[in-house]
Tab-separated table of C-alpha atoms in Angstrom:
chain	number	residue	atom	x	y	z
W	164	MET	CA	75.799	-17.765	15.422
W	165	GLY	CA	76.062	-20.905	13.289
W	166	GLY	CA	75.491	-24.348	14.823
W	167	ALA	CA	79.204	-25.192	15.011
W	168	LEU	CA	80.012	-21.947	16.787
W	169	ASP	CA	77.151	-22.468	19.251
W	170	ARG	CA	78.470	-25.874	20.196
W	171	GLN	CA	82.000	-24.602	20.819
W	172	ALA	CA	80.651	-21.608	22.762
W	173	ILE	CA	78.597	-23.934	24.972
W	174	LEU	CA	81.621	-26.144	25.612
W	175	ALA	CA	83.804	-23.160	26.497
W	176	ALA	CA	81.158	-21.751	28.853
W	177	THR	CA	80.682	-25.150	30.487
W	178	GLU	CA	84.432	-25.540	30.956
W	179	THR	CA	84.567	-22.125	32.636
W	180	ALA	CA	81.600	-22.979	34.880
W	181	LEU	CA	83.096	-26.379	35.792
W	182	ARG	CA	86.453	-24.771	36.660
W	183	ARG	CA	84.663	-22.268	38.881
W	184	HIS	CA	82.009	-24.396	40.563
W	185	GLY	CA	83.063	-28.047	40.108
W	186	PRO	CA	81.093	-30.933	38.615
W	187	ASP	CA	78.533	-31.198	41.421
W	188	LYS	CA	77.385	-27.582	41.388
W	189	THR	CA	77.486	-26.780	37.671
W	190	THR	CA	74.027	-26.960	36.086
W	191	VAL	CA	72.777	-26.598	32.523
W	192	VAL	CA	70.807	-23.557	33.677
W	193	ASP	CA	74.043	-21.880	34.895
W	194	VAL	CA	75.711	-22.533	31.553
W	195	ALA	CA	72.736	-21.186	29.609
W	196	ARG	CA	72.558	-18.089	31.799
W	197	SER	CA	76.273	-17.330	31.325
W	198	LEU	CA	75.655	-17.416	27.553
W	199	GLY	CA	72.462	-15.359	27.767
W	200	VAL	CA	70.361	-18.140	26.199
W	201	SER	CA	67.594	-20.438	27.443
W	202	HIS	CA	68.492	-23.873	28.832
W	203	GLY	CA	66.457	-25.280	25.934
W	204	SER	CA	69.087	-23.872	23.551
W	205	VAL	CA	71.776	-25.816	25.386
W	206	TYR	CA	69.708	-29.008	25.408
W	207	ARG	CA	69.328	-28.759	21.627
W	208	HIS	CA	73.089	-29.412	21.384
W	209	PHE	CA	73.584	-31.635	24.439
W	210	PRO	CA	70.664	-33.831	25.524
W	211	SER	CA	71.739	-34.020	29.185
W	212	LYS	CA	74.081	-32.595	31.777
W	213	THR	CA	76.118	-35.798	31.457
W	214	ALA	CA	76.432	-35.363	27.680
W	215	LEU	CA	77.707	-31.837	28.280
W	216	ARG	CA	80.272	-32.924	30.869
W	217	GLU	CA	81.393	-35.762	28.584
W	218	ALA	CA	81.923	-33.401	25.656
W	219	VAL	CA	83.993	-31.015	27.799
W	220	THR	CA	86.065	-33.907	29.206
W	221	ARG	CA	86.664	-35.391	25.747
W	222	ARG	CA	87.983	-32.062	24.548
W	223	TRP	CA	90.139	-31.753	27.683
W	224	LEU	CA	91.649	-35.220	27.135
W	225	GLU	CA	92.099	-34.573	23.421
W	226	SER	CA	95.033	-32.206	24.007
W	227	THR	CA	96.911	-35.086	25.708
W	228	HIS	CA	96.163	-37.408	22.785
W	229	GLN	CA	97.613	-34.943	20.301
W	230	GLU	CA	100.824	-34.444	22.276
W	231	LEU	CA	101.234	-38.228	22.624
W	232	ALA	CA	100.512	-38.836	18.945
W	233	VAL	CA	103.475	-36.659	17.988
W	234	ILE	CA	105.801	-38.802	20.144
W	235	ALA	CA	104.256	-42.078	18.932
W	236	ALA	CA	104.876	-41.160	15.290
W	237	ASP	CA	108.448	-39.811	15.624
W	238	PRO	CA	110.623	-42.031	13.393
W	239	ALA	CA	113.842	-40.451	14.726
W	240	VAL	CA	113.520	-42.226	18.097
W	241	PRO	CA	114.040	-46.031	18.305
W	242	PRO	CA	110.724	-47.686	19.281
W	243	PRO	CA	111.769	-48.946	22.777
W	244	GLU	CA	112.989	-45.447	23.721
W	245	ARG	CA	109.927	-43.948	22.047
W	246	LEU	CA	107.701	-46.132	24.227
W	247	ARG	CA	109.477	-44.895	27.349
W	248	SER	CA	109.129	-41.236	26.278
W	249	TRP	CA	105.492	-41.770	25.416
W	250	LEU	CA	104.730	-43.311	28.843
W	251	THR	CA	106.633	-40.492	30.555
W	252	CYS	CA	104.574	-37.925	28.652
W	253	LEU	CA	101.319	-39.690	29.534
W	254	PHE	CA	102.204	-39.669	33.230
W	255	SER	CA	103.430	-36.081	33.290
W	256	THR	CA	100.427	-34.685	31.408
W	257	SER	CA	97.994	-36.733	33.553
W	258	ARG	CA	99.657	-35.404	36.697
W	259	GLU	CA	99.826	-31.862	35.387
W	260	GLN	CA	96.162	-31.817	34.371
W	261	ALA	CA	95.051	-33.207	37.741
W	262	THR	CA	97.145	-30.627	39.605
W	263	ARG	CA	96.573	-27.545	37.436
W	264	ASP	CA	92.935	-28.244	36.681
W	265	PRO	CA	91.480	-30.019	39.735
W	266	GLN	CA	87.833	-29.280	38.904
W	267	LEU	CA	88.031	-30.644	35.355
W	268	HIS	CA	89.902	-33.622	36.759
W	269	ALA	CA	87.086	-34.081	39.288
W	270	THR	CA	84.613	-33.954	36.394
W	271	TYR	CA	86.556	-36.689	34.587
W	272	TRP	CA	86.729	-38.772	37.763
W	273	ALA	CA	82.985	-38.346	38.358
W	274	LEU	CA	82.317	-39.627	34.827
W	275	VAL	CA	84.573	-42.636	35.466
W	276	THR	CA	82.675	-43.540	38.639
W	277	GLU	CA	79.394	-43.134	36.711
W	278	GLN	CA	80.623	-45.647	34.088
W	279	SER	CA	80.679	-43.103	31.276
W	280	ASP	CA	82.257	-44.266	28.004
W	281	VAL	CA	84.760	-41.382	28.206
W	282	ARG	CA	87.370	-43.443	30.046
W	283	ASP	CA	87.041	-46.452	27.715
W	284	GLU	CA	87.408	-44.185	24.685
W	285	HIS	CA	90.526	-42.610	26.209
W	286	VAL	CA	92.007	-46.054	26.968
W	287	ALA	CA	91.190	-47.249	23.431
W	288	ASP	CA	93.020	-44.268	21.985
W	289	LEU	CA	96.044	-44.802	24.253
W	290	THR	CA	96.090	-48.487	23.292
W	291	ARG	CA	96.042	-47.667	19.573
W	292	GLN	CA	99.004	-45.325	19.964
W	293	ILE	CA	101.086	-47.874	21.903
W	294	ARG	CA	100.197	-50.540	19.338
W	295	GLY	CA	101.651	-48.241	16.673
W	296	ILE	CA	104.944	-47.897	18.574
W	297	LEU	CA	105.152	-51.659	19.134
W	298	ALA	CA	104.385	-52.366	15.470
W	299	ALA	CA	107.167	-49.976	14.429
W	300	GLY	CA	109.544	-51.865	16.744
W	301	VAL	CA	108.486	-55.248	15.391
W	302	GLY	CA	109.118	-53.801	11.932
W	303	ASP	CA	112.684	-52.671	12.643
W	304	GLY	CA	113.500	-55.650	14.909
W	305	SER	CA	113.974	-53.660	18.123
W	306	ILE	CA	110.805	-55.009	19.754
W	307	ALA	CA	109.639	-58.623	20.081
W	308	VAL	CA	105.977	-59.175	20.919
W	309	ALA	CA	103.613	-61.825	19.593
W	310	ASP	CA	100.607	-59.509	19.209
W	311	PRO	CA	101.122	-55.718	19.412
W	312	ALA	CA	97.403	-55.102	20.113
W	313	VAL	CA	97.343	-57.458	23.125
W	314	THR	CA	100.621	-56.151	24.542
W	315	ALA	CA	99.521	-52.550	23.991
W	316	ARG	CA	96.409	-53.148	26.101
W	317	ALA	CA	98.548	-54.803	28.778
W	318	ILE	CA	100.894	-51.797	28.856
W	319	VAL	CA	97.989	-49.401	29.362
W	320	HIS	CA	96.800	-51.517	32.296
W	321	ALA	CA	100.278	-52.057	33.779
W	322	THR	CA	100.728	-48.281	33.950
W	323	ALA	CA	97.222	-47.518	35.290
W	324	ARG	CA	98.672	-46.171	38.530
W	325	PHE	CA	100.188	-43.338	36.487
W	326	HIS	CA	97.241	-42.308	34.311
W	327	HIS	CA	94.006	-43.613	35.876
W	328	PRO	CA	92.282	-40.725	37.687
W	329	ALA	CA	91.681	-42.871	40.799
W	330	HIS	CA	95.399	-42.481	41.580
W	331	ALA	CA	95.622	-38.698	41.245
W	332	HIS	CA	96.073	-38.173	44.975
W	333	ALA	CA	99.296	-40.225	44.900
W	334	TRP	CA	100.616	-38.124	41.977
W	335	ARG	CA	100.219	-34.974	44.025
W	336	THR	CA	101.424	-36.222	47.391
W	337	ARG	CA	103.872	-39.140	47.179
W	338	PRO	CA	107.467	-37.872	47.119
W	339	THR	CA	108.549	-41.183	45.543
W	340	ILE	CA	106.018	-41.182	42.706
W	341	ALA	CA	108.506	-40.236	39.944
W	342	ALA	CA	110.879	-43.050	40.952
W	343	GLU	CA	107.924	-45.451	41.118
W	344	PHE	CA	106.968	-44.469	37.588
W	345	ASP	CA	110.532	-44.906	36.285
W	346	ASP	CA	110.723	-48.424	37.718
W	347	VAL	CA	107.400	-49.504	36.208
W	348	ALA	CA	108.323	-47.988	32.834
W	349	ALA	CA	111.640	-49.882	32.987
W	350	ILE	CA	109.802	-53.191	33.509
W	351	VAL	CA	107.460	-52.503	30.620
W	352	VAL	CA	110.187	-51.451	28.177
W	353	ARG	CA	112.334	-54.399	29.193
W	354	ALA	CA	109.471	-56.843	28.641
W	355	VAL	CA	109.032	-55.819	25.000
W	356	THR	CA	112.619	-55.054	23.934
W	357	ARG	CA	114.267	-57.785	21.881
W	358	GLY	CA	117.179	-59.181	23.898
W	359	GLY	CA	116.659	-56.252	26.241
W	360	ARG	CA	118.701	-57.016	29.320
X	278	MET	CA	87.569	-61.702	80.208
X	279	GLY	CA	91.335	-61.097	79.839
X	280	GLY	CA	92.689	-58.126	77.842
X	281	ALA	CA	93.600	-60.225	74.805
X	282	LEU	CA	90.154	-61.750	74.654
X	283	ASP	CA	88.518	-58.346	74.987
X	284	ARG	CA	90.475	-57.026	72.055
X	285	GLN	CA	89.545	-59.952	69.814
X	286	ALA	CA	85.916	-59.736	70.939
X	287	ILE	CA	85.804	-56.046	70.066
X	288	LEU	CA	87.307	-56.724	66.627
X	289	ALA	CA	84.810	-59.507	65.948
X	290	ALA	CA	81.883	-57.337	67.046
X	291	THR	CA	83.133	-54.431	64.923
X	292	GLU	CA	83.517	-56.697	61.905
X	293	THR	CA	79.941	-57.896	62.335
X	294	ALA	CA	78.657	-54.322	62.722
X	295	LEU	CA	80.624	-53.144	59.662
X	296	ARG	CA	79.264	-56.025	57.561
X	297	ARG	CA	75.736	-55.125	58.611
X	298	HIS	CA	75.806	-51.329	58.537
X	299	GLY	CA	78.844	-50.331	56.466
X	300	PRO	CA	81.720	-48.021	57.394
X	301	ASP	CA	79.681	-44.802	57.435
X	302	LYS	CA	76.988	-45.963	59.819
X	303	THR	CA	78.972	-48.109	62.262
X	304	THR	CA	79.775	-46.236	65.478
X	305	VAL	CA	81.816	-47.132	68.547
X	306	VAL	CA	78.595	-46.860	70.575
X	307	ASP	CA	76.959	-49.552	68.384
X	308	VAL	CA	79.927	-51.850	68.867
X	309	ALA	CA	79.943	-51.318	72.646
X	310	ARG	CA	76.192	-51.901	72.847
X	311	SER	CA	76.437	-55.171	70.902
X	312	LEU	CA	79.003	-56.353	73.463
X	313	GLY	CA	77.009	-55.088	76.446
X	314	VAL	CA	79.831	-52.766	77.588
X	315	SER	CA	80.298	-48.989	77.761
X	316	HIS	CA	81.911	-47.178	74.834
X	317	GLY	CA	84.680	-46.243	77.291
X	318	SER	CA	85.620	-49.937	77.462
X	319	VAL	CA	86.073	-49.982	73.697
X	320	TYR	CA	88.106	-46.764	73.694
X	321	ARG	CA	90.492	-48.301	76.252
X	322	HIS	CA	91.580	-50.722	73.509
X	323	PHE	CA	91.105	-48.536	70.429
X	324	PRO	CA	91.570	-44.774	70.837
X	325	SER	CA	89.318	-43.822	67.901
X	326	LYS	CA	86.800	-45.128	65.422
X	327	THR	CA	89.549	-44.983	62.797
X	328	ALA	CA	91.878	-47.118	64.958
X	329	LEU	CA	89.097	-49.672	65.284
X	330	ARG	CA	88.372	-49.758	61.557
X	331	GLU	CA	92.105	-50.039	60.842
X	332	ALA	CA	92.494	-52.989	63.199
X	333	VAL	CA	89.566	-54.822	61.582
X	334	THR	CA	90.897	-54.107	58.092
X	335	ARG	CA	94.424	-55.276	59.006
X	336	ARG	CA	92.994	-58.562	60.258
X	337	TRP	CA	90.875	-58.867	57.115
X	338	LEU	CA	93.913	-58.311	54.844
X	339	GLU	CA	96.058	-60.641	56.955
X	340	SER	CA	94.290	-63.752	55.652
X	341	THR	CA	95.408	-62.790	52.107
X	342	HIS	CA	98.989	-62.299	53.269
X	343	GLN	CA	99.110	-65.748	54.784
X	344	GLU	CA	97.764	-67.433	51.665
X	345	LEU	CA	100.287	-65.538	49.520
X	346	ALA	CA	103.181	-66.340	51.866
X	347	VAL	CA	102.613	-70.062	51.318
X	348	ILE	CA	102.935	-69.604	47.543
X	349	ALA	CA	105.951	-67.273	47.867
X	350	ALA	CA	107.858	-69.842	49.923
X	351	ASP	CA	107.083	-72.949	47.858
X	352	PRO	CA	110.455	-74.309	46.671
X	353	ALA	CA	108.780	-76.869	44.394
X	354	VAL	CA	107.698	-74.182	41.889
X	355	PRO	CA	110.347	-72.402	39.729
X	356	PRO	CA	110.459	-68.697	40.728
X	357	PRO	CA	109.099	-67.197	37.451
X	358	GLU	CA	106.095	-69.552	37.589
X	359	ARG	CA	105.814	-68.907	41.337
X	360	LEU	CA	105.604	-65.176	40.669
X	361	ARG	CA	102.777	-65.733	38.191
X	362	SER	CA	100.866	-67.962	40.655
X	363	TRP	CA	101.410	-65.441	43.424
X	364	LEU	CA	100.066	-62.543	41.309
X	365	THR	CA	97.097	-64.678	40.252
X	366	CYS	CA	96.337	-65.445	43.898
X	367	LEU	CA	96.601	-61.757	44.852
X	368	PHE	CA	94.152	-60.771	42.116
X	369	SER	CA	91.688	-63.574	42.823
X	370	THR	CA	91.620	-62.999	46.590
X	371	SER	CA	91.331	-59.205	46.127
X	372	ARG	CA	88.423	-59.719	43.752
X	373	GLU	CA	86.803	-62.351	45.951
X	374	GLN	CA	87.041	-60.177	49.073
X	375	ALA	CA	85.587	-57.152	47.288
X	376	THR	CA	82.705	-59.218	45.917
X	377	ARG	CA	81.927	-61.427	48.903
X	378	ASP	CA	82.517	-58.785	51.553
X	379	PRO	CA	81.511	-55.440	50.014
X	380	GLN	CA	81.128	-53.595	53.329
X	381	LEU	CA	84.575	-54.567	54.623
X	382	HIS	CA	85.957	-53.671	51.224
X	383	ALA	CA	84.218	-50.289	51.491
X	384	THR	CA	85.833	-49.872	54.927
X	385	TYR	CA	89.249	-50.577	53.425
X	386	TRP	CA	88.589	-48.174	50.562
X	387	ALA	CA	87.431	-45.461	52.978
X	388	LEU	CA	90.700	-45.851	54.914
X	389	VAL	CA	92.677	-45.553	51.668
X	390	THR	CA	90.932	-42.302	50.753
X	391	GLU	CA	91.587	-41.014	54.298
X	392	GLN	CA	95.342	-41.694	53.852
X	393	SER	CA	95.463	-44.366	56.550
X	394	ASP	CA	98.717	-46.330	56.829
X	395	VAL	CA	96.799	-49.587	56.264
X	396	ARG	CA	97.298	-49.513	52.497
X	397	ASP	CA	101.030	-48.690	52.733
X	398	GLU	CA	101.535	-51.518	55.216
X	399	HIS	CA	99.706	-53.914	52.896
X	400	VAL	CA	101.832	-52.788	49.924
X	401	ALA	CA	105.034	-53.120	51.993
X	402	ASP	CA	104.110	-56.689	52.880
X	403	LEU	CA	103.279	-57.555	49.265
X	404	THR	CA	106.595	-56.014	48.163
X	405	ARG	CA	108.550	-58.077	50.694
X	406	GLN	CA	106.955	-61.280	49.460
X	407	ILE	CA	107.681	-60.532	45.798
X	408	ARG	CA	111.253	-59.599	46.714
X	409	GLY	CA	111.610	-63.063	48.253
X	410	ILE	CA	110.439	-64.764	45.052
X	411	LEU	CA	112.779	-62.626	42.915
X	412	ALA	CA	115.718	-63.326	45.248
X	413	ALA	CA	115.040	-67.074	44.981
X	414	GLY	CA	115.081	-66.727	41.195
X	415	VAL	CA	118.307	-64.728	41.194
X	416	GLY	CA	119.726	-67.496	43.389
X	417	ASP	CA	118.847	-70.349	41.020
X	418	GLY	CA	119.507	-68.312	37.842
X	419	SER	CA	115.928	-68.313	36.551
X	420	ILE	CA	115.414	-64.586	37.178
X	421	ALA	CA	117.639	-61.645	36.209
X	422	VAL	CA	117.026	-58.350	38.009
X	423	ALA	CA	119.568	-55.805	39.242
X	424	ASP	CA	117.815	-55.066	42.539
X	425	PRO	CA	115.017	-57.398	43.730
X	426	ALA	CA	113.664	-54.771	46.161
X	427	VAL	CA	113.272	-52.118	43.447
X	428	THR	CA	111.760	-54.549	40.950
X	429	ALA	CA	109.420	-55.954	43.611
X	430	ARG	CA	108.039	-52.482	44.278
X	431	ALA	CA	107.638	-51.925	40.522
X	432	ILE	CA	105.705	-55.193	40.187
X	433	VAL	CA	103.294	-54.187	42.956
X	434	HIS	CA	102.649	-50.901	41.160
X	435	ALA	CA	102.425	-52.451	37.667
X	436	THR	CA	99.649	-54.738	38.921
X	437	ALA	CA	97.768	-52.050	40.915
X	438	ARG	CA	94.742	-52.381	38.635
X	439	PHE	CA	94.308	-55.902	40.007
X	440	HIS	CA	94.714	-55.312	43.755
X	441	HIS	CA	94.196	-51.597	44.507
X	442	PRO	CA	90.680	-51.124	45.914
X	443	ALA	CA	90.004	-48.156	43.595
X	444	HIS	CA	89.624	-50.679	40.758
X	445	ALA	CA	87.163	-53.045	42.462
X	446	HIS	CA	84.280	-52.016	40.234
X	447	ALA	CA	86.187	-53.232	37.169
X	448	TRP	CA	86.840	-56.611	38.870
X	449	ARG	CA	83.123	-57.110	39.337
X	450	THR	CA	81.832	-55.830	36.032
X	451	ARG	CA	84.348	-56.099	33.173
X	452	PRO	CA	83.898	-59.376	31.293
X	453	THR	CA	87.486	-59.073	29.993
X	454	ILE	CA	89.152	-58.504	33.376
X	455	ALA	CA	90.671	-62.009	33.682
X	456	ALA	CA	92.262	-61.756	30.223
X	457	GLU	CA	93.529	-58.265	31.085
X	458	PHE	CA	95.146	-59.663	34.214
X	459	ASP	CA	96.768	-62.553	32.316
X	460	ASP	CA	98.328	-60.153	29.797
X	461	VAL	CA	99.754	-57.855	32.480
X	462	ALA	CA	101.110	-60.836	34.460
X	463	ALA	CA	102.731	-62.104	31.251
X	464	ILE	CA	104.544	-58.771	30.756
X	465	VAL	CA	105.752	-58.744	34.348
X	466	VAL	CA	107.004	-62.341	34.333
X	467	ARG	CA	108.663	-61.829	30.967
X	468	ALA	CA	110.458	-58.697	32.171
X	469	VAL	CA	112.186	-60.553	35.026
X	470	THR	CA	112.781	-64.014	33.511
X	471	ARG	CA	116.343	-64.615	32.324
X	472	GLY	CA	116.264	-65.014	28.540
X	473	GLY	CA	112.501	-65.194	28.838
X	474	ARG	CA	111.235	-64.910	25.319
């Protein structure tokens, strides 16, 4: 196998092991054994168990980023409405991933509590996408904000309850969570829409 | 001692024990021993360890509510500015309590993860106070919202990053946290202020 294939094979095997055993019980030795290689072969690609879990989590979050990027770049939707759709997609994919894939979500959450950079990278990417929507709205006059980068960061933080993994239990259990999201999204869209009331 | 005194004495002793030993290691037996009574005497007032921890946490949160209520009811400050001051006070007291009193904060956080009603009660009280500020602003024309109760709930959720105990680590460690708060508060105030841009 070439180096690139090895790396992808290791990530896929780790993802399978994490889904089966969870972040606490999945070891590098388990992953190596499932691939029929030595743990040294795994360490050549990923210097630590944390590096391995981070790489799997990055790949897991990446699918969300791609789906959001399509919405963020859609010129057919006016920017204020695009922002609302984008936030709705972020919440629904966050909730879906936490529900459908609880062990990978637990891996992500463990990395957050261990102060991994994975969360900051995710937030930076979300912020960049929102900044793009706001800039499009400033361009066509539908959005009024002084600094799209600052407001984009504020929007990520104002919606933390609907994408930060610490709140996943509420997504699964609160019957009112969808209405709570709608009301927060309404505040955010209203705050940035020119003459929006 | 009368019943009322007993109850307060038990709460004070539990608070002291929690500060010293943390929520995991504080038992009803420890509390009873520190008061020189049987654990049965404690159970007569509080039917479980959880009930005891909830009562201490409610009292601990109560001091915040009182400080906020003074701001919420101050007629000298225009409602949009009052809302900003109120949110600033909520963030600063949440951060201060988590930093100065880490074991009581850990007790609160443990109750949240155990789905205690303490957090919902706290949120309901915060929502009521914000609703009062919004209603005052609708009354004097400085604030425009369709339903102060709905928007009040949305404001509590939009600022969760700055008062929900899951985010306490960020309050203590992120050098940018105060700026992040200011930007979210600006969005919220802007969303409700009549003609506010």
